[in-house]
Short mmCIF file of C-alpha atoms in Angstrom, two decimals:
data_model
loop_
_atom_site.label_atom_id
_atom_site.label_comp_id
_atom_site.label_asym_id
_atom_site.label_seq_id
_atom_site.Cartn_x
_atom_site.Cartn_y
_atom_site.Cartn_z
CA MET M 57 -10.02 28.23 -32.67
CA PRO M 58 -9.96 25.90 -29.66
CA ALA M 59 -10.10 22.22 -30.49
CA GLU M 60 -13.43 20.46 -30.25
CA PRO M 61 -13.76 18.50 -27.00
CA ILE M 62 -12.89 14.85 -27.39
CA SER M 63 -15.69 13.76 -25.02
CA LEU M 64 -19.26 15.00 -24.58
CA LEU M 65 -22.55 14.07 -22.97
CA GLN M 66 -25.11 12.94 -25.56
CA SER M 67 -28.78 11.95 -25.30
CA ILE M 68 -29.29 8.38 -26.43
CA SER M 69 -32.02 8.95 -29.04
CA SER M 70 -32.11 12.58 -30.15
CA LYS M 71 -28.27 12.81 -29.99
CA LYS M 72 -28.36 16.25 -28.42
CA THR M 73 -24.97 17.05 -26.89
CA TYR M 74 -23.84 18.87 -23.76
CA PRO M 75 -20.40 19.71 -22.35
CA LEU M 76 -18.83 17.07 -20.13
CA ASP M 77 -18.88 19.46 -17.15
CA ASP M 78 -22.60 20.24 -17.51
CA ILE M 79 -23.99 18.72 -14.31
CA ARG M 80 -27.00 16.89 -15.66
CA PHE M 81 -28.16 13.28 -15.94
CA THR M 82 -30.88 13.59 -18.56
CA SER M 83 -31.30 15.73 -21.66
CA ASP M 84 -33.68 18.70 -21.79
CA ASP M 85 -36.40 16.34 -23.03
CA GLY M 86 -35.75 13.73 -20.34
CA GLU M 87 -33.58 11.20 -22.21
CA LEU M 88 -30.75 9.32 -20.55
CA LEU M 89 -27.25 10.50 -21.41
CA ASP M 90 -24.14 8.71 -22.64
CA VAL M 91 -20.56 9.84 -22.33
CA VAL M 92 -19.46 9.76 -25.96
CA HIS M 93 -15.87 9.94 -27.15
CA ASP M 94 -14.47 10.85 -30.54
CA LEU M 95 -13.14 7.35 -31.11
CA GLU M 96 -11.36 8.15 -34.35
CA ARG M 97 -9.43 11.00 -32.75
CA LEU M 98 -8.54 8.85 -29.76
CA LYS M 99 -7.42 5.99 -31.98
CA LYS M 100 -5.09 8.29 -33.90
CA GLN M 101 -3.86 10.18 -30.84
CA TYR M 102 -2.90 7.06 -28.87
CA ASN M 103 -2.47 4.59 -31.73
CA ILE M 104 -5.06 2.41 -30.02
CA SER M 105 -4.90 -1.26 -30.91
CA GLN M 106 -4.95 -4.66 -29.23
CA GLU M 107 -1.17 -4.41 -28.81
CA TYR M 108 -1.44 -0.95 -27.22
CA PHE M 109 -3.42 -2.28 -24.26
CA LEU M 110 -1.45 -5.52 -24.06
CA ASN M 111 1.79 -3.53 -23.83
CA LYS M 112 0.38 -1.36 -21.04
CA ARG M 113 0.23 -4.47 -18.85
CA ALA M 114 3.94 -4.01 -18.20
CA HIS M 115 3.13 -0.87 -16.20
CA LEU M 116 0.37 -2.16 -13.91
CA ASN M 117 2.20 -1.02 -10.77
CA LYS M 118 2.18 2.62 -11.80
CA GLN M 119 -0.73 4.46 -10.14
CA PRO M 120 -3.39 4.94 -11.33
CA SER M 121 -2.87 1.99 -13.61
CA GLY M 122 -4.51 -1.41 -13.91
CA GLY M 123 -8.19 -2.19 -14.03
CA VAL M 124 -10.37 0.78 -14.89
CA TRP M 125 -7.55 3.25 -15.48
CA HIS M 126 -5.70 0.84 -17.73
CA PHE M 127 -8.29 2.08 -20.24
CA LYS M 128 -8.20 5.76 -19.24
CA GLU M 129 -7.97 6.88 -22.88
CA LEU M 130 -11.45 5.45 -23.48
CA VAL M 131 -12.97 6.34 -20.09
CA LEU M 132 -11.95 9.91 -19.18
CA PRO M 133 -9.22 10.88 -21.65
CA GLU M 134 -9.17 14.57 -20.72
CA ILE M 135 -8.87 14.15 -16.95
CA HIS M 136 -5.34 14.53 -15.59
CA ASP M 137 -3.90 11.58 -13.68
CA ASN M 138 -3.51 13.58 -10.47
CA GLN M 139 -7.28 14.20 -10.37
CA ILE M 140 -8.14 10.50 -10.32
CA VAL M 141 -9.59 8.94 -7.16
CA SER M 142 -8.63 5.27 -7.25
CA ARG M 143 -8.32 2.35 -4.84
CA GLN M 144 -6.73 0.05 -7.43
CA GLU M 145 -10.07 -1.40 -8.44
CA GLY M 146 -10.31 -3.88 -11.28
CA ASN M 147 -7.80 -6.51 -12.38
CA THR M 148 -10.24 -9.16 -11.16
CA ARG M 149 -9.56 -12.75 -12.09
CA LEU M 150 -11.11 -15.13 -14.58
CA HIS M 151 -11.78 -18.32 -12.62
CA ARG M 152 -12.10 -21.83 -13.97
CA SER M 153 -13.90 -24.53 -11.98
CA LYS M 154 -14.19 -28.20 -12.88
CA LYS M 155 -16.94 -28.59 -10.27
CA ILE M 156 -19.12 -25.82 -11.71
CA SER M 157 -18.43 -26.55 -15.38
CA SER M 158 -19.31 -30.23 -14.85
CA TRP M 159 -22.58 -29.25 -13.14
CA LEU M 160 -23.39 -27.00 -16.08
CA GLY M 161 -22.27 -29.50 -18.71
CA LEU M 162 -19.66 -27.12 -20.16
CA ASN M 163 -16.06 -27.72 -21.20
CA LYS M 164 -13.86 -26.53 -18.32
CA GLU M 165 -11.44 -24.96 -20.79
CA LYS M 166 -14.22 -22.84 -22.28
CA PHE M 167 -16.05 -21.70 -19.14
CA PHE M 168 -14.88 -18.75 -17.03
CA LEU M 169 -16.22 -16.78 -14.08
CA LYS M 170 -15.11 -13.16 -13.86
CA HIS M 171 -15.27 -12.32 -10.15
CA GLU M 172 -16.00 -8.66 -9.51
CA GLY M 173 -16.32 -9.44 -5.81
CA GLU M 174 -12.52 -9.11 -5.74
CA ASN M 175 -12.79 -5.32 -5.96
CA PRO M 176 -11.86 -3.17 -2.90
CA THR M 177 -15.34 -2.98 -1.34
CA GLY M 178 -16.41 -6.36 -2.68
CA SER M 179 -18.44 -5.60 -5.80
CA PHE M 180 -18.30 -4.34 -9.38
CA LYS M 181 -19.64 -0.98 -8.18
CA ASP M 182 -16.08 0.15 -7.40
CA ARG M 183 -15.31 0.35 -11.12
CA GLY M 184 -18.04 2.87 -11.72
CA MET M 185 -17.42 4.68 -8.47
CA THR M 186 -13.78 5.50 -9.19
CA VAL M 187 -14.86 7.33 -12.36
CA ALA M 188 -17.95 9.03 -10.91
CA ILE M 189 -16.15 10.20 -7.76
CA THR M 190 -13.30 11.48 -9.92
CA MET M 191 -15.85 13.54 -11.86
CA ALA M 192 -17.51 14.76 -8.66
CA ARG M 193 -14.20 16.12 -7.44
CA TYR M 194 -13.38 17.54 -10.88
CA LEU M 195 -16.76 19.35 -10.82
CA ASN M 196 -16.08 20.69 -7.31
CA ARG M 197 -19.02 18.88 -5.74
CA ARG M 198 -18.83 18.59 -1.95
CA ALA M 199 -21.57 15.98 -1.39
CA VAL M 200 -22.38 12.78 -3.26
CA THR M 201 -25.50 10.66 -2.92
CA CYS M 202 -26.90 7.32 -3.98
CA ALA M 203 -29.98 5.18 -3.55
CA SER M 204 -28.87 1.66 -2.82
CA THR M 205 -29.88 -1.86 -1.90
CA GLY M 206 -26.38 -2.18 -0.51
CA ASN M 207 -23.40 -2.50 -2.87
CA THR M 208 -23.55 1.03 -4.26
CA SER M 209 -23.77 2.48 -0.76
CA ALA M 210 -20.69 0.56 0.36
CA SER M 211 -18.71 1.71 -2.66
CA LEU M 212 -19.84 5.33 -2.46
CA ALA M 213 -18.99 5.50 1.22
CA ALA M 214 -15.45 4.21 0.69
CA TYR M 215 -14.67 6.38 -2.32
CA ALA M 216 -16.26 9.51 -0.82
CA SER M 217 -14.03 9.02 2.21
CA GLU M 218 -11.00 8.56 -0.05
CA ALA M 219 -11.87 11.82 -1.85
CA GLU M 220 -12.79 13.68 1.37
CA LEU M 221 -16.36 14.30 0.19
CA THR M 222 -19.57 13.99 2.20
CA GLY M 223 -21.31 10.75 1.32
CA ILE M 224 -25.06 10.31 1.80
CA VAL M 225 -26.76 7.01 1.06
CA LEU M 226 -30.49 6.29 0.97
CA ILE M 227 -31.40 2.69 1.72
CA PRO M 228 -34.90 1.20 1.44
CA LYS M 229 -36.19 -0.18 4.72
CA GLY M 230 -36.13 -3.97 5.04
CA ASN M 231 -34.41 -6.75 3.07
CA VAL M 232 -31.04 -5.04 2.83
CA ALA M 233 -28.06 -7.26 3.58
CA VAL M 234 -26.29 -6.47 6.86
CA GLY M 235 -22.89 -7.03 5.24
CA LYS M 236 -23.56 -4.20 2.82
CA ILE M 237 -25.13 -1.60 5.11
CA SER M 238 -22.38 -2.21 7.67
CA GLN M 239 -19.80 -1.12 5.10
CA ALA M 240 -21.58 2.18 4.48
CA LEU M 241 -21.68 2.83 8.22
CA ALA M 242 -18.05 1.85 8.74
CA TYR M 243 -16.75 4.01 5.89
CA GLY M 244 -18.51 7.02 7.41
CA ALA M 245 -21.38 7.77 5.03
CA LYS M 246 -24.53 9.42 6.37
CA THR M 247 -26.90 6.47 6.02
CA LEU M 248 -30.61 7.23 5.76
CA VAL M 249 -33.11 4.36 5.90
CA VAL M 250 -36.16 5.34 3.85
CA ASN M 251 -39.68 4.12 4.57
CA GLY M 252 -40.17 2.97 0.99
CA ASP M 253 -38.58 0.85 -1.71
CA PHE M 254 -35.60 1.38 -4.01
CA ASP M 255 -37.65 3.39 -6.47
CA ASP M 256 -38.71 5.82 -3.71
CA CYS M 257 -35.04 6.28 -2.88
CA MET M 258 -34.26 7.05 -6.53
CA ARG M 259 -36.95 9.73 -6.59
CA LEU M 260 -35.36 11.42 -3.57
CA ILE M 261 -31.93 11.25 -5.21
CA ARG M 262 -33.24 13.18 -8.21
CA GLU M 263 -34.80 15.78 -5.93
CA ALA M 264 -31.55 16.12 -3.96
CA GLN M 265 -29.70 16.88 -7.20
CA GLU M 266 -32.23 19.51 -8.25
CA LYS M 267 -32.78 21.18 -4.88
CA LEU M 268 -29.64 20.49 -2.82
CA SER M 269 -26.88 20.29 -5.48
CA ALA M 270 -25.92 16.83 -4.23
CA TYR M 271 -24.14 14.86 -6.95
CA PRO M 272 -25.90 11.51 -7.57
CA LEU M 273 -23.80 8.41 -8.09
CA ASN M 274 -26.42 5.84 -9.06
CA SER M 275 -26.08 4.29 -12.50
CA ILE M 276 -28.23 7.08 -13.97
CA ASN M 277 -24.88 8.90 -13.75
CA PRO M 278 -23.26 8.12 -17.12
CA PHE M 279 -19.75 8.31 -15.66
CA ARG M 280 -20.52 5.28 -13.50
CA LEU M 281 -21.15 3.29 -16.65
CA GLU M 282 -17.84 4.41 -18.14
CA GLY M 283 -16.08 2.63 -15.31
CA GLN M 284 -18.27 -0.46 -15.46
CA LYS M 285 -17.67 -0.98 -19.17
CA THR M 286 -14.04 -1.80 -18.36
CA ILE M 287 -15.20 -5.18 -17.01
CA ILE M 288 -15.78 -6.23 -20.61
CA TRP M 289 -12.56 -4.74 -21.94
CA GLU M 290 -10.65 -6.49 -19.18
CA ILE M 291 -12.27 -9.82 -20.10
CA LEU M 292 -11.27 -9.31 -23.73
CA LEU M 293 -7.73 -8.36 -22.73
CA GLN M 294 -7.43 -11.40 -20.44
CA MET M 295 -8.58 -13.60 -23.32
CA ASN M 296 -6.06 -11.98 -25.68
CA TRP M 297 -8.93 -10.32 -27.56
CA LYS M 298 -10.59 -13.61 -28.45
CA VAL M 299 -14.32 -12.89 -28.24
CA PRO M 300 -16.32 -15.40 -26.16
CA ASP M 301 -19.55 -16.74 -27.60
CA TRP M 302 -21.54 -15.62 -24.56
CA ILE M 303 -21.18 -13.14 -21.71
CA VAL M 304 -23.76 -13.80 -18.99
CA PHE M 305 -24.51 -11.56 -16.02
CA PRO M 306 -27.30 -10.59 -13.59
CA GLY M 307 -29.64 -7.67 -14.24
CA GLY M 308 -31.27 -5.35 -11.71
CA ASN M 309 -31.05 -1.63 -12.39
CA LEU M 310 -29.47 -2.61 -15.74
CA GLY M 311 -26.40 -0.42 -15.38
CA ASN M 312 -24.07 -3.27 -16.31
CA THR M 313 -26.27 -4.30 -19.22
CA SER M 314 -26.01 -0.73 -20.52
CA ALA M 315 -22.29 -0.37 -19.84
CA PHE M 316 -21.37 -3.74 -21.31
CA GLY M 317 -23.19 -3.02 -24.55
CA LYS M 318 -21.37 0.29 -24.87
CA ALA M 319 -18.08 -1.50 -24.21
CA VAL M 320 -18.43 -4.06 -27.00
CA TYR M 321 -19.84 -1.45 -29.39
CA GLU M 322 -16.83 0.82 -28.84
CA ALA M 323 -14.41 -2.11 -29.04
CA TYR M 324 -15.96 -3.06 -32.37
CA GLN M 325 -15.81 0.52 -33.68
CA LEU M 326 -12.13 0.69 -32.71
CA LYS M 327 -11.51 -2.66 -34.46
CA LEU M 328 -10.28 -4.21 -31.22
CA ILE M 329 -12.73 -7.04 -31.95
CA ASP M 330 -14.18 -8.22 -35.26
CA HIS M 331 -17.59 -9.34 -33.96
CA MET M 332 -19.83 -8.98 -30.93
CA PRO M 333 -20.33 -11.59 -28.21
CA ARG M 334 -23.90 -12.47 -27.33
CA PHE M 335 -25.27 -11.24 -24.02
CA ALA M 336 -27.58 -13.08 -21.65
CA VAL M 337 -29.05 -11.01 -18.81
CA ILE M 338 -30.39 -13.01 -15.87
CA GLN M 339 -33.06 -11.64 -13.55
CA ALA M 340 -34.59 -13.06 -10.40
CA GLU M 341 -38.12 -14.26 -11.08
CA GLY M 342 -39.51 -11.98 -8.37
CA ALA M 343 -37.81 -8.92 -9.87
CA SER M 344 -37.99 -9.46 -13.60
CA PRO M 345 -39.54 -6.49 -15.43
CA PHE M 346 -36.77 -6.57 -18.05
CA TYR M 347 -37.33 -10.28 -18.72
CA LYS M 348 -41.06 -9.69 -19.16
CA ALA M 349 -40.43 -6.76 -21.49
CA PHE M 350 -38.03 -8.94 -23.51
CA LYS M 351 -40.70 -11.63 -23.86
CA HIS M 352 -42.96 -8.98 -25.43
CA ASN M 353 -40.30 -7.56 -27.79
CA PHE M 354 -39.66 -4.55 -25.54
CA VAL M 355 -42.98 -2.93 -26.38
CA GLU M 356 -43.04 -1.46 -22.87
CA LEU M 357 -41.53 -1.82 -19.42
CA ILE M 358 -44.12 -2.49 -16.74
CA PRO M 359 -42.78 -1.62 -13.26
CA GLU M 360 -43.41 -4.18 -10.55
CA LYS M 361 -43.02 -4.62 -6.80
CA ALA M 362 -39.80 -6.59 -6.56
CA GLU M 363 -39.29 -9.49 -4.16
CA THR M 364 -36.27 -11.78 -4.20
CA ILE M 365 -33.57 -13.10 -1.90
CA ALA M 366 -31.04 -11.59 -4.32
CA THR M 367 -31.16 -8.09 -2.81
CA ALA M 368 -28.62 -6.57 -5.22
CA ILE M 369 -31.04 -7.08 -8.14
CA LYS M 370 -34.27 -6.50 -6.21
CA ILE M 371 -35.41 -3.66 -8.46
CA GLY M 372 -38.83 -3.30 -10.02
CA GLU M 373 -38.28 -0.23 -12.22
CA PRO M 374 -34.76 -0.22 -13.70
CA VAL M 375 -33.42 3.25 -14.45
CA ASN M 376 -31.28 2.19 -17.42
CA TYR M 377 -33.97 0.33 -19.36
CA PRO M 378 -33.58 2.26 -22.68
CA LYS M 379 -29.80 1.78 -22.72
CA ALA M 380 -30.19 -1.89 -21.79
CA VAL M 381 -32.56 -2.51 -24.70
CA ARG M 382 -30.01 -0.90 -27.01
CA SER M 383 -27.29 -3.21 -25.66
CA LEU M 384 -29.33 -6.33 -26.37
CA LYS M 385 -30.04 -5.15 -29.90
CA TRP M 386 -26.32 -4.61 -30.49
CA THR M 387 -25.42 -8.08 -29.18
CA ASN M 388 -28.40 -10.18 -30.28
CA GLY M 389 -28.89 -10.64 -26.56
CA ILE M 390 -31.50 -12.47 -24.53
CA VAL M 391 -33.01 -12.21 -21.05
CA GLU M 392 -33.86 -15.10 -18.72
CA SER M 393 -35.30 -15.34 -15.21
CA VAL M 394 -34.51 -17.81 -12.43
CA THR M 395 -36.21 -18.62 -9.15
CA ASP M 396 -34.74 -17.92 -5.73
CA GLU M 397 -34.40 -21.68 -5.27
CA GLU M 398 -32.34 -21.93 -8.46
CA ILE M 399 -30.20 -19.01 -7.30
CA LEU M 400 -29.55 -20.62 -3.91
CA GLU M 401 -28.60 -23.96 -5.49
CA ALA M 402 -26.15 -22.23 -7.83
CA LYS M 403 -24.77 -20.18 -4.94
CA ALA M 404 -24.14 -23.28 -2.84
CA LEU M 405 -22.16 -24.73 -5.73
CA VAL M 406 -20.17 -21.54 -6.42
CA ASP M 407 -19.34 -21.28 -2.73
CA ALA M 408 -18.39 -24.96 -2.43
CA ALA M 409 -16.07 -24.55 -5.43
CA GLY M 410 -14.01 -22.16 -3.30
CA ILE M 411 -14.99 -19.09 -5.33
CA GLY M 412 -17.98 -17.76 -3.39
CA ALA M 413 -20.38 -15.00 -4.38
CA GLU M 414 -23.48 -13.19 -3.16
CA PRO M 415 -26.93 -14.43 -4.31
CA ALA M 416 -27.39 -11.91 -7.15
CA SER M 417 -24.09 -13.02 -8.67
CA CYS M 418 -25.20 -16.62 -8.63
CA ALA M 419 -28.22 -15.80 -10.76
CA THR M 420 -25.57 -15.81 -13.50
CA VAL M 421 -24.71 -19.48 -12.95
CA ALA M 422 -28.35 -20.49 -12.46
CA GLY M 423 -29.20 -18.71 -15.71
CA ILE M 424 -26.40 -20.42 -17.63
CA LYS M 425 -27.69 -23.81 -16.48
CA LYS M 426 -31.21 -22.92 -17.60
CA LEU M 427 -30.06 -21.67 -20.99
CA ILE M 428 -27.95 -24.78 -21.58
CA SER M 429 -30.83 -27.09 -20.67
CA ARG M 430 -32.98 -25.24 -23.19
CA GLY M 431 -30.32 -25.49 -25.89
CA GLU M 432 -29.83 -21.72 -26.16
CA ILE M 433 -26.20 -21.99 -25.03
CA LYS M 434 -24.41 -24.91 -26.68
CA THR M 435 -22.09 -27.05 -24.56
CA GLY M 436 -19.11 -26.45 -26.89
CA GLU M 437 -19.37 -22.66 -26.78
CA THR M 438 -17.09 -20.35 -24.81
CA VAL M 439 -19.00 -18.77 -21.94
CA VAL M 440 -17.93 -16.04 -19.51
CA GLY M 441 -20.18 -15.57 -16.50
CA ILE M 442 -19.83 -12.45 -14.38
CA LEU M 443 -20.08 -12.65 -10.59
CA THR M 444 -20.86 -9.16 -9.35
CA GLY M 445 -20.32 -9.37 -5.57
CA ASN M 446 -18.40 -11.07 -2.78
CA MET M 447 -20.02 -13.91 -0.78
CA LEU M 448 -19.61 -11.99 2.50
CA LYS M 449 -22.00 -9.30 1.28
CA ASP M 450 -24.96 -11.37 2.45
CA PRO M 451 -23.79 -13.80 5.17
CA GLN M 452 -27.26 -14.48 6.56
CA VAL M 453 -28.29 -16.18 3.32
CA ILE M 454 -25.37 -18.59 3.76
CA VAL M 455 -26.29 -19.36 7.36
CA ASP M 456 -29.96 -19.88 6.55
CA TYR M 457 -29.18 -22.18 3.62
CA HIS M 458 -26.77 -24.47 5.42
CA PHE M 459 -28.70 -24.62 8.70
CA LYS M 460 -32.21 -24.89 7.28
CA GLN M 461 -32.10 -26.42 3.81
CA LYS M 462 -32.37 -30.18 3.31
CA THR M 463 -30.42 -30.42 0.07
CA ALA M 464 -27.35 -32.31 -1.14
CA LEU M 465 -25.29 -29.11 -1.04
CA ALA M 466 -26.31 -28.04 2.48
CA ASN M 467 -23.32 -28.25 4.83
CA PRO M 468 -24.47 -27.70 8.43
CA PRO M 469 -22.01 -28.01 11.33
CA GLN M 470 -21.93 -31.42 13.02
CA GLU M 471 -21.86 -31.86 16.79
CA ILE M 472 -19.49 -34.57 18.06
CA ASP M 473 -18.07 -35.88 21.33
CA ALA M 474 -14.52 -34.83 22.22
CA SER M 475 -13.00 -37.95 20.67
CA ILE M 476 -10.52 -38.47 17.86
CA ASP M 477 -12.61 -41.41 16.68
CA GLU M 478 -15.48 -39.00 16.10
CA VAL M 479 -13.23 -36.72 14.04
CA LYS M 480 -12.01 -39.72 12.04
CA LYS M 481 -15.55 -40.36 10.76
CA PHE M 482 -15.33 -37.18 8.68
CA LEU M 483 -12.03 -37.96 6.96
#
């Protein structure tokens, strides 16, 4: 008899399973799907342990290697290396900053920022895209699609080009950062601006899958989340498997919330860690359906019309809500919301510290400050904040802040006469 597959698709509640190559994104009864692996078999087959992944660091220059594919055994174990589409995503740094930690009131030695803006197209989306595009090619799909406020479209366009697939992105009209849409155009994706919001774009993506056989690469695609969960494993590896007290990150469509919960759950099952970190998901106040659901014990999610300067998390009806709720239950997690003003203040500080990040990323730092002031996060705890995108994703926000804001952190250009004495005033 042939061996049972080591990986399957499984519905999150009823646990109904489907083959990995069954092109579907929900179960027959409409539930979201996970990619589930036989962890016990994998542990025995590869002798998986903390030391196993630490030892693999010596081979980071072998392609495909570091970052996402450093953890291939727990992402797509049955895919051959020569089928992988990779741009060497991952291996992003853990930053320390005295300036930011002092502002927050945290110990510099216990506060880290994991910067996913260091990925090839400038956001965490590349981690999920390498896995999902690999599956698209494995499944012989010729066209891939996404609905995007920007970052997903940039990543899809680049990876579709790398894999020689047709990339189609649907972008909601208005309030999409130029830095993001320009990437999709430059990488050659067919970019369609929809007269509607993000949720209208998602509806069209589902129809395109059903009627046009286009392979969707939004985070409803469970393979995307398999790539994104490596952010957490990489943090743990960089910290020599010492579990931080808190991992804090922004929430929009809740793909990361879902992926991160799966990551720590699997790490715990594999005995790579002996306890779970706590999660804090930060939403923009104008796009905070998950926060409001959290405040009412997740009785229901009420969709809303989203409005925030943080375009990457400007989502009023998150697709991954059920998985995100599960993640918070696993990690005793919490949800907080912050205003656009708080986001911009945090962004100005992150930028001035020489790190830089897009507005949605800086919701993380604004949220940490709010949770510390409330006593939820203690000043002696170890905190890892995740920055999800590069500062150049949304340059207009930077220009507007420094030219128009009258705050201590605003840094507008100064006009001077052509005199060295004038220059001297600024030294």
